[in-house]
Short mmCIF file of N, CA and C in Angstrom, two decimals:
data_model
loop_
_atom_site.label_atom_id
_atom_site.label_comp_id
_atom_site.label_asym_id
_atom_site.label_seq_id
_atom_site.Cartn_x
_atom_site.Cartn_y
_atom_site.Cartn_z
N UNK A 23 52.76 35.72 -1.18
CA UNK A 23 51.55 36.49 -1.33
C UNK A 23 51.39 36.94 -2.78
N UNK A 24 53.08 37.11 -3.35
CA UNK A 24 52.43 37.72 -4.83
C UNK A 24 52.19 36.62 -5.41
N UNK A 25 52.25 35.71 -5.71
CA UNK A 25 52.06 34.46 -6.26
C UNK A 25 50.40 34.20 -6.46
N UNK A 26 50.17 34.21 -5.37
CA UNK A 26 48.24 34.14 -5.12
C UNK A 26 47.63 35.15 -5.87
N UNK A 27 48.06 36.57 -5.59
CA UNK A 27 47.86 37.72 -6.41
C UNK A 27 47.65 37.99 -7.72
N UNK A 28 48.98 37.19 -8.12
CA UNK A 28 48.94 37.18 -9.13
C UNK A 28 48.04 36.35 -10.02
N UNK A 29 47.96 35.38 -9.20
CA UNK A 29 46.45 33.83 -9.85
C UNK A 29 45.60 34.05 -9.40
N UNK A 30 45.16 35.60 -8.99
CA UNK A 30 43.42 35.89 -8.59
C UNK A 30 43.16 35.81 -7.78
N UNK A 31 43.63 35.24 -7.11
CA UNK A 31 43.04 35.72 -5.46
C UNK A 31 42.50 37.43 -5.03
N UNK A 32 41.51 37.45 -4.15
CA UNK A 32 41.24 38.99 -3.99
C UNK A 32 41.78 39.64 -2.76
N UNK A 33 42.25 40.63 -2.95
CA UNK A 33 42.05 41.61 -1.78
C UNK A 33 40.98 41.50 -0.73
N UNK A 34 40.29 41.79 -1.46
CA UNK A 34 39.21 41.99 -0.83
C UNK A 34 38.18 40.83 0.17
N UNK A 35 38.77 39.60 -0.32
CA UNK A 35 37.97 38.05 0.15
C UNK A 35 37.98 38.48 1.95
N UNK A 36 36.52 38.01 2.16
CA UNK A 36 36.26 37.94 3.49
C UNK A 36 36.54 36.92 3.96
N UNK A 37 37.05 36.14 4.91
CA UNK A 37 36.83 35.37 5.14
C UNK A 37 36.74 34.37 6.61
N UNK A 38 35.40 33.44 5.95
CA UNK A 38 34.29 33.80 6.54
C UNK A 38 34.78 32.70 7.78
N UNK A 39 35.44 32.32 8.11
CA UNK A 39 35.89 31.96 9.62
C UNK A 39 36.97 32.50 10.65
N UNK A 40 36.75 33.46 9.84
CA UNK A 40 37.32 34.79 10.74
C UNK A 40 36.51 36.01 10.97
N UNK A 41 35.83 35.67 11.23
CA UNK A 41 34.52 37.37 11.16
C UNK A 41 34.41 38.08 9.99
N UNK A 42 34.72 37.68 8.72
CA UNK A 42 34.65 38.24 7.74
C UNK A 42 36.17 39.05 7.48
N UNK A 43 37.01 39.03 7.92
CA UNK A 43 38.27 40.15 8.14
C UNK A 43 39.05 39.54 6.84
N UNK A 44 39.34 40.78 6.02
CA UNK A 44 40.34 40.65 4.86
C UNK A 44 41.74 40.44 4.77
N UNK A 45 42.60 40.64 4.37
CA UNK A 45 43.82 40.85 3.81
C UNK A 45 44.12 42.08 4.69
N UNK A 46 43.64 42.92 4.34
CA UNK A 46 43.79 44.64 4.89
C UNK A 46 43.80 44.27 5.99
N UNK A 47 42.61 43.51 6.70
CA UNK A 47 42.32 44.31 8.35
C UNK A 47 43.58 43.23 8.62
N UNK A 48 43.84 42.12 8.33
CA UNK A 48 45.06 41.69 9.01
C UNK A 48 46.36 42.51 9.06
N UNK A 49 46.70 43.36 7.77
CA UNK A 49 48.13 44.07 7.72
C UNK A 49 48.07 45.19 8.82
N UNK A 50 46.64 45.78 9.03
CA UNK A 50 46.28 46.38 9.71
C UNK A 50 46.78 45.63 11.75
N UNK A 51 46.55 45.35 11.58
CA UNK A 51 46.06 44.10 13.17
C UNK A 51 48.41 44.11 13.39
N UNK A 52 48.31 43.50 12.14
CA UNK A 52 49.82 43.03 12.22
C UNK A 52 51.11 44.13 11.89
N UNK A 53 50.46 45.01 11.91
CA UNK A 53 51.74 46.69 11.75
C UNK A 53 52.22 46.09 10.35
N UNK A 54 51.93 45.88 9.50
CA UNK A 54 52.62 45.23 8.30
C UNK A 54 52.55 46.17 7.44
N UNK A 55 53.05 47.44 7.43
CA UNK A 55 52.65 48.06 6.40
C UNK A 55 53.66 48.07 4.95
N UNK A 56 54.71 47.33 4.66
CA UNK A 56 54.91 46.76 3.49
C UNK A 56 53.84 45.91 2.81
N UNK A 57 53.35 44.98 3.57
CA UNK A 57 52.48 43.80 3.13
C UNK A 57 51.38 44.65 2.81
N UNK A 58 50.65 45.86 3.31
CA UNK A 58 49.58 46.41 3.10
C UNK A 58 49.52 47.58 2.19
N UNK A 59 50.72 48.16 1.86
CA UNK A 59 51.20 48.78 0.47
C UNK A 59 51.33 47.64 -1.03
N UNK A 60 51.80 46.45 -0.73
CA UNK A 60 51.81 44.99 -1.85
C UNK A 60 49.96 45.25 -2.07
N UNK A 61 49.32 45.07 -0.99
CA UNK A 61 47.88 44.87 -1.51
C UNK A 61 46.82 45.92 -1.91
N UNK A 62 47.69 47.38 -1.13
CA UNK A 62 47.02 48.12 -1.56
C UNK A 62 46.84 48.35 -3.34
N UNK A 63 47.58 47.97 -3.87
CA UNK A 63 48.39 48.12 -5.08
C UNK A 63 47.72 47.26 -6.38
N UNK A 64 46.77 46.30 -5.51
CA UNK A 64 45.85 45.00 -6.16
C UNK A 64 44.34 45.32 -6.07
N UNK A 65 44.09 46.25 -5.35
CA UNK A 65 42.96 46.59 -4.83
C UNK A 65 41.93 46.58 -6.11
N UNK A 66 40.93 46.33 -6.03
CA UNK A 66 40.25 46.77 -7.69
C UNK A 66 40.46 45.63 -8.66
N UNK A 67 41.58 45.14 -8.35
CA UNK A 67 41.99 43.79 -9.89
C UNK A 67 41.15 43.13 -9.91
N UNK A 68 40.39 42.82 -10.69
CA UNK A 68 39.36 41.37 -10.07
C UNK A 68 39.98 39.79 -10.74
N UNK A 69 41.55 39.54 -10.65
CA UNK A 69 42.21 38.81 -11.09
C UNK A 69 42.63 38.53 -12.05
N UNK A 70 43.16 36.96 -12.56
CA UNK A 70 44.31 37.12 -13.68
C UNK A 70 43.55 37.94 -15.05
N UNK A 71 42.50 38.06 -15.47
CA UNK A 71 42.20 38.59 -16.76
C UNK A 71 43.00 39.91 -16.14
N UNK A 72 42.16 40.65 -15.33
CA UNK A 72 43.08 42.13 -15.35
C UNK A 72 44.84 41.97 -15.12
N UNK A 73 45.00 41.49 -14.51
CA UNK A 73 46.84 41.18 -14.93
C UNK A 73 47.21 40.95 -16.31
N UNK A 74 46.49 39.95 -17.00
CA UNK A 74 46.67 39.85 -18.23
C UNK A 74 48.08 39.52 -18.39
N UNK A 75 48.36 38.42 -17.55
CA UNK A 75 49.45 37.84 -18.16
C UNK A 75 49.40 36.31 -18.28
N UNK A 76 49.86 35.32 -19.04
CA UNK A 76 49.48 34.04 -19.09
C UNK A 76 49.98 33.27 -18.18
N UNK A 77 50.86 33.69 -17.31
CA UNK A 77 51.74 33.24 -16.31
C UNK A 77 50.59 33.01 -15.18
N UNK A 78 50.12 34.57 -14.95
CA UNK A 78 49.01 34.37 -14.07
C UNK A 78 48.13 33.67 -14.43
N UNK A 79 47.65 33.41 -15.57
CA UNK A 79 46.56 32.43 -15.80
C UNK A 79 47.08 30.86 -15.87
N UNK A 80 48.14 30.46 -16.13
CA UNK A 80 48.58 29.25 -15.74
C UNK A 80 48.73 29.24 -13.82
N UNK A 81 49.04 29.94 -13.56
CA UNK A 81 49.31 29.87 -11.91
C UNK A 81 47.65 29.64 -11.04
N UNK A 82 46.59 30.43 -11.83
CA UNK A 82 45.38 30.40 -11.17
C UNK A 82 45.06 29.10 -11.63
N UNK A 83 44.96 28.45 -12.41
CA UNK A 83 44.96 26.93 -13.16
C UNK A 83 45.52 26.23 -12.12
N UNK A 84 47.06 26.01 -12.00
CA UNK A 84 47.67 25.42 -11.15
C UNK A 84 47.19 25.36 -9.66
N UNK A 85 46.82 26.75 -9.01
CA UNK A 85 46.06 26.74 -7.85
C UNK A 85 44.91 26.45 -7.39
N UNK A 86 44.04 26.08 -8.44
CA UNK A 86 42.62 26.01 -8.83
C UNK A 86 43.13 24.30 -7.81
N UNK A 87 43.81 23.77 -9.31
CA UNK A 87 44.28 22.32 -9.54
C UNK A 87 44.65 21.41 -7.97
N UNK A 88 45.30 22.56 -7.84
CA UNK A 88 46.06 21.95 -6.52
C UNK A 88 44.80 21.59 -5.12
N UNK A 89 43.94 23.17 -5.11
CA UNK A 89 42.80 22.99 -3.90
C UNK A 89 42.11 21.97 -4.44
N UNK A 90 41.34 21.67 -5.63
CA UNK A 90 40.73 20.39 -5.94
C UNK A 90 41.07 19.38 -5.28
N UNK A 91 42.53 18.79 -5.58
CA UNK A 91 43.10 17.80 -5.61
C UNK A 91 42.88 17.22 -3.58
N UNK A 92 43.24 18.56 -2.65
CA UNK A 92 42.69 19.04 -1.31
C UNK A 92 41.36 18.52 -1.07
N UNK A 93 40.61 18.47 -2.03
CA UNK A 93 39.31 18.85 -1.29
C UNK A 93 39.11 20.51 -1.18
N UNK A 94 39.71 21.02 -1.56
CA UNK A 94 39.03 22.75 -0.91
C UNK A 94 38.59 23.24 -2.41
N UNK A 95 38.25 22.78 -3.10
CA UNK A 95 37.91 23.37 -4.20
C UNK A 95 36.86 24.38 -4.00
N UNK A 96 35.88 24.11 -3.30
CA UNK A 96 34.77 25.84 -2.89
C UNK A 96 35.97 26.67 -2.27
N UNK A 97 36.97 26.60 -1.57
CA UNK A 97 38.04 27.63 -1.25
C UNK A 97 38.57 28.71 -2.38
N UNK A 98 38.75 27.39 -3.46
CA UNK A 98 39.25 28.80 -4.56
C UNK A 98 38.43 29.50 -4.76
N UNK A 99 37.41 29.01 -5.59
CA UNK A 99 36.17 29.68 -6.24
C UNK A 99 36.09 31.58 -5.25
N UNK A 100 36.24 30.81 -3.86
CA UNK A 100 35.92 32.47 -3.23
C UNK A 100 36.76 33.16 -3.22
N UNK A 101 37.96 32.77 -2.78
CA UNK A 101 39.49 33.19 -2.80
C UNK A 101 39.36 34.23 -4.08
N UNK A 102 39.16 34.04 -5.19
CA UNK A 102 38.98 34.99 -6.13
C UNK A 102 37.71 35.58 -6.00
N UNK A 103 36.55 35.39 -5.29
CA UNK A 103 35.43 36.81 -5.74
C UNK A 103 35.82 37.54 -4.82
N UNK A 104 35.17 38.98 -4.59
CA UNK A 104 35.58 39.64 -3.97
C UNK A 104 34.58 40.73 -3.87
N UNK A 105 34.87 42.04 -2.78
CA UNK A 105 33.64 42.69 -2.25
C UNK A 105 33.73 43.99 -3.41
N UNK A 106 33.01 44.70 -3.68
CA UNK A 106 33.11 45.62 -4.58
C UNK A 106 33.15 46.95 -3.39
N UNK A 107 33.71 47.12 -2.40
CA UNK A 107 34.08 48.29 -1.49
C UNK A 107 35.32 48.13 -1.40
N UNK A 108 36.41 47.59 -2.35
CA UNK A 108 37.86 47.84 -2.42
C UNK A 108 38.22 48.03 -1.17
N UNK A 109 38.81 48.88 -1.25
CA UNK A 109 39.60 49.68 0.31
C UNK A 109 38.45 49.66 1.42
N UNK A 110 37.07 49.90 1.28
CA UNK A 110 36.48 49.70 2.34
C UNK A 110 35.64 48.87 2.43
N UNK A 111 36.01 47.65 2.14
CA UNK A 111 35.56 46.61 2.89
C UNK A 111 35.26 46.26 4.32
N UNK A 112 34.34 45.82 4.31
CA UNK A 112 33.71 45.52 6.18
C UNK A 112 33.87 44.66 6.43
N UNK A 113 34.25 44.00 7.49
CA UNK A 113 34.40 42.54 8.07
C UNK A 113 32.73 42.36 8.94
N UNK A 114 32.51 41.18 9.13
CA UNK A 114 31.05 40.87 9.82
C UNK A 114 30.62 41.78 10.74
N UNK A 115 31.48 42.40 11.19
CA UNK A 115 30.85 43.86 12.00
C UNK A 115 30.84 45.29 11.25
N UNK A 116 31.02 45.14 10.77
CA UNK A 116 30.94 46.47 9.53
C UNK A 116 31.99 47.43 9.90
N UNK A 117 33.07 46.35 9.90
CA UNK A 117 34.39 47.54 10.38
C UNK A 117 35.38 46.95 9.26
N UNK A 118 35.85 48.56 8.68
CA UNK A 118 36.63 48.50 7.67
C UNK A 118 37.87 48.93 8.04
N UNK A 119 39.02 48.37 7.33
CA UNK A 119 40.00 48.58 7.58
C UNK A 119 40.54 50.15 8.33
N UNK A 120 40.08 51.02 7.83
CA UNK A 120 40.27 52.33 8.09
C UNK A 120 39.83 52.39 9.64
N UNK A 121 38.64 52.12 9.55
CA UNK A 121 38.02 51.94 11.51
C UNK A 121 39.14 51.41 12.09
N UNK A 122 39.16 50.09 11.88
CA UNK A 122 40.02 49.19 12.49
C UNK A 122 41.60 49.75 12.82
N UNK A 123 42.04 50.66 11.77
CA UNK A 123 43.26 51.56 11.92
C UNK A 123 43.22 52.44 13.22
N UNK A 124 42.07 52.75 13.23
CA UNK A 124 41.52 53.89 14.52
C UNK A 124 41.80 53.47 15.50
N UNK A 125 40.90 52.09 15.76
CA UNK A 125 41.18 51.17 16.89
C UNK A 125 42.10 50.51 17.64
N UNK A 126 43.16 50.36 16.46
CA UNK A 126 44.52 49.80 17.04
C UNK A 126 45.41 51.42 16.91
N UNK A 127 45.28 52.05 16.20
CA UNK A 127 45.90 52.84 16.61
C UNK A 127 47.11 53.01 15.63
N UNK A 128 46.81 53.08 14.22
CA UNK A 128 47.57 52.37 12.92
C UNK A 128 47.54 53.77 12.50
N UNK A 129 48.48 54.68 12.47
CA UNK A 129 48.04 55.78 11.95
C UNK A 129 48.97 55.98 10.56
N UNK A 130 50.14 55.53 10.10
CA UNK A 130 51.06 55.14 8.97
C UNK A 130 49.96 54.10 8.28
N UNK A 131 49.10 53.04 8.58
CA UNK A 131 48.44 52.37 7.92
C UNK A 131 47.02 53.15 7.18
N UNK A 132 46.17 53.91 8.11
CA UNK A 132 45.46 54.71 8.06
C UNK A 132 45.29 55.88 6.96
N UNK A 133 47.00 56.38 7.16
CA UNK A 133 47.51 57.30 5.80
C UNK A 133 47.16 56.58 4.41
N UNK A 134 48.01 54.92 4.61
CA UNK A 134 48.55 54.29 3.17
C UNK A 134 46.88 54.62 2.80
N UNK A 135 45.93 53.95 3.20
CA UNK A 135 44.02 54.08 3.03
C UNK A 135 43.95 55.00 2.51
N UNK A 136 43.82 56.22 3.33
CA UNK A 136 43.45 57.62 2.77
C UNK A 136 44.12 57.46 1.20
N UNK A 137 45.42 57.31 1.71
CA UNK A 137 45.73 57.83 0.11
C UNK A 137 45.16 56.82 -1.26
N UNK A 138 44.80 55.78 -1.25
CA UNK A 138 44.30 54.70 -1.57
C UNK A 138 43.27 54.96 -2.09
N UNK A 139 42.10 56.03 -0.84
CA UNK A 139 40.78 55.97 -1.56
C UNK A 139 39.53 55.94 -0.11
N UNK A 140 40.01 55.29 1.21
CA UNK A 140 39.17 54.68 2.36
C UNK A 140 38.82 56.14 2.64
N UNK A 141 37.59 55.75 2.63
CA UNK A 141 36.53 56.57 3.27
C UNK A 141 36.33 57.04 4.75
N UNK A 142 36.47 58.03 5.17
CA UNK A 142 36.52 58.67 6.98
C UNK A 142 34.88 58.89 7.02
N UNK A 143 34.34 59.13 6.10
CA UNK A 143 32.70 59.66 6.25
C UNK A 143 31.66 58.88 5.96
N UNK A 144 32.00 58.05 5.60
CA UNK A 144 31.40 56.36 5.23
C UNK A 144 30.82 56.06 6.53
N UNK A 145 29.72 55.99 6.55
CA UNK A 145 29.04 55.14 7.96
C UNK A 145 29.29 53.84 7.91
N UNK A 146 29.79 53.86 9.04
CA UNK A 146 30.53 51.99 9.42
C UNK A 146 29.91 51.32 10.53
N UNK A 147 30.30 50.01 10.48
CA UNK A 147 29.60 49.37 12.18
C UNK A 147 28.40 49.63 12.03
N UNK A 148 27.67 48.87 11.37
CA UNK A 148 26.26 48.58 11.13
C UNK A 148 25.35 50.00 10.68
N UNK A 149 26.13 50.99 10.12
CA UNK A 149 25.75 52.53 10.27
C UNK A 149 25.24 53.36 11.79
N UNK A 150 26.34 53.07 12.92
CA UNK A 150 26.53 53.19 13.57
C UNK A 150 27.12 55.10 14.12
N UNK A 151 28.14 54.71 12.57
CA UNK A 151 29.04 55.92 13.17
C UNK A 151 29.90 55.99 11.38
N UNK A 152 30.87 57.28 11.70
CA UNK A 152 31.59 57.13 10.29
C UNK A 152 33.16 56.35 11.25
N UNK A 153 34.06 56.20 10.49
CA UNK A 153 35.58 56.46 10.82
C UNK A 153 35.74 57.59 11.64
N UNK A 154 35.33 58.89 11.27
CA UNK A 154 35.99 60.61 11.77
C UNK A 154 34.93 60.30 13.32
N UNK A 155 34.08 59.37 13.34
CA UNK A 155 33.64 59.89 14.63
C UNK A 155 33.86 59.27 15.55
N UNK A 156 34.33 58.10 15.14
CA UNK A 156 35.02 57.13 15.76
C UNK A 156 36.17 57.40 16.57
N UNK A 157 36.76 58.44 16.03
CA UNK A 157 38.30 58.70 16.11
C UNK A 157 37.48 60.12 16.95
N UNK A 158 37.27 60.78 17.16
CA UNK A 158 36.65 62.06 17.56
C UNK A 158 35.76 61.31 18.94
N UNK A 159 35.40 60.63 19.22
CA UNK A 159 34.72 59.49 20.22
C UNK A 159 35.75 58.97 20.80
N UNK A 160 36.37 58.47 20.54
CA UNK A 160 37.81 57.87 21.20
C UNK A 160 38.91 59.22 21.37
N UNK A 161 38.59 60.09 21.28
CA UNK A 161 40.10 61.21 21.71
C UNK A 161 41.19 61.57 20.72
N UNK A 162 40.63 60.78 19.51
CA UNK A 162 42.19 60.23 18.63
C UNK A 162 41.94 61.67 18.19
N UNK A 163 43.00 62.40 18.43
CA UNK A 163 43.09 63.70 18.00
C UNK A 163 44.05 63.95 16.73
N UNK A 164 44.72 62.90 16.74
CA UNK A 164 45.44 63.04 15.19
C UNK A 164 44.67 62.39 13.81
N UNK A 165 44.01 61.18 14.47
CA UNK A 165 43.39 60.41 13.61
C UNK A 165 42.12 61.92 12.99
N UNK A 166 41.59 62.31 13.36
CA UNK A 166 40.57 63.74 13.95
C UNK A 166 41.65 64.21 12.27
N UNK A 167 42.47 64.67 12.76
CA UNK A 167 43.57 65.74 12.42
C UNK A 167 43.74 65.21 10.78
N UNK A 168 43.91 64.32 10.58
CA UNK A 168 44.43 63.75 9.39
C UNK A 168 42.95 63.69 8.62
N UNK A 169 41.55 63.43 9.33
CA UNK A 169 40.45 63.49 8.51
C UNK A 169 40.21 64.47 7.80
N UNK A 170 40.41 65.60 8.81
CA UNK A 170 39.96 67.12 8.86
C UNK A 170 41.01 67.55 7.76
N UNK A 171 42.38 67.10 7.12
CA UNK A 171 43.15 67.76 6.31
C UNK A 171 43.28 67.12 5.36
N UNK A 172 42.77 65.64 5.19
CA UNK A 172 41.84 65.17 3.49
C UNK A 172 40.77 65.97 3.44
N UNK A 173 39.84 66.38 3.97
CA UNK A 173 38.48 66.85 3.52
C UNK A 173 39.01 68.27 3.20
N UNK A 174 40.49 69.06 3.49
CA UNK A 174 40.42 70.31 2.57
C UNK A 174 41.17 69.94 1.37
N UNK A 175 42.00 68.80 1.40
CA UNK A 175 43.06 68.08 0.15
C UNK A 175 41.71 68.51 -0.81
N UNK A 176 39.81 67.43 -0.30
CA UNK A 176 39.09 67.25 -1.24
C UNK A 176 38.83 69.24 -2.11
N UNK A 177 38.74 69.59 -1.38
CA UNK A 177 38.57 70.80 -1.85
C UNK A 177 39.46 71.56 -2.33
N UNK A 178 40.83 71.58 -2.11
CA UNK A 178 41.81 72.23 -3.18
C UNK A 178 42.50 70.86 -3.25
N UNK A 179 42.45 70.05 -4.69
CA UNK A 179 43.80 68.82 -4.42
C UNK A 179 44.89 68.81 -4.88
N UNK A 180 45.31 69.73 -5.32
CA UNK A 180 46.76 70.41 -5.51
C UNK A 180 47.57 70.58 -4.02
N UNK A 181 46.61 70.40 -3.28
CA UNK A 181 47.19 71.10 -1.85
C UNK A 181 48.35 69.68 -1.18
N UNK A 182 49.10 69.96 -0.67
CA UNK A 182 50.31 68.70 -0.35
C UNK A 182 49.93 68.99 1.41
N UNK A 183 49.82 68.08 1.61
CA UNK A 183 49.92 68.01 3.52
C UNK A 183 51.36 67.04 4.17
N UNK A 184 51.27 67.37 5.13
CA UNK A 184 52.69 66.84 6.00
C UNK A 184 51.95 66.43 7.33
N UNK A 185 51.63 64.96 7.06
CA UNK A 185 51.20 64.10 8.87
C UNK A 185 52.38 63.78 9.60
N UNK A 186 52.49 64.06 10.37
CA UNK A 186 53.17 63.23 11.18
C UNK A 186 54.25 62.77 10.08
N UNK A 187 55.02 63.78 9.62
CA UNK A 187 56.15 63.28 8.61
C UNK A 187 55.86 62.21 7.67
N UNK A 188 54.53 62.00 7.06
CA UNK A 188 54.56 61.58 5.93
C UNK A 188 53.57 62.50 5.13
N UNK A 189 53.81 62.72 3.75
CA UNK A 189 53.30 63.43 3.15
C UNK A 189 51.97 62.96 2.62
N UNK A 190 50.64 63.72 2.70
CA UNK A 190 49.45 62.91 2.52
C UNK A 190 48.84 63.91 1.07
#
């Protein structure tokens, strides 16, 4: 995965024979939350120029080279663009990773987000609903819990919280 990363590939790429679902909503789906701390970490890059290393720019060359050679050459090209909602990216239903945390029930994944940047008040699912109501609609009383104690972080952010034994 760092390899790709490193030659531009995005975070963020939808892709599009999968309902639009990223990188995220898979680490999400798959309890992976090493793999989803690696990407949280890329979020924003918009590839090898921002790495700025020549390694990576020989590797995106090489990978470019290689899908050509495939036939998938429109594969790369997208593989590197990417959505400008970082962390909250929507998949074809307008569910962003953070929702999708709700849904399965990802609440260590949910945190890594928050702390990241993902939005709870963001209207999601076609502007349907936010994240917080989602979770407040479904019962999720911690998911609830953890919204409700970023939105005072936003207001004093000096303030340190303790979820469910991880510190937010």
């Amino acid at each position: 995965m760092l390899r790709f990363l490193a030659a531009g590939a995005s975070v963020t790429w939808r892709d599009p024979m999968e309902g639009g679902l990223t990188a995220l909503h898979w680490c999400v789906d798959c309890q992976n939350t090493s793999a989803l701390e690696l990407l949280l970490q890329w979020v924003g890059r918009g590839g090898p120029s921002d790495v700025a290393s020549p390694m990576a720019a020989s590797m995106s060359a090489s990978m470019s080279g290689s899908l050509s050679a495939s036939g998938m050459s429109s594969m790369s090209s997208s593989m590197t663009s990417s959505s400008d909602d970082g962390v909250d990216v929507a998949d074809d239903n307008g569910v962003t990773p953070l929702y999708f945390c709700v849904l399965k029930d990802q609440m260590r994944a949910a945190i890594m987000l928050v702390r990241r940047g993902a939005r709870w008040d963001k209207l999601v699912a076609g502007g349907a609903t936010t994240v917080k109501g989602l979770a407040e609609g479904m019962g999720m009383t911690r998911f609830v819990g953890l919204f409700e104690a970023m939105e005072r972080v936003r207001e004093k952010p000096d303030a340190v919280l303790e979820i469910e034994g991880e510190t937010v």
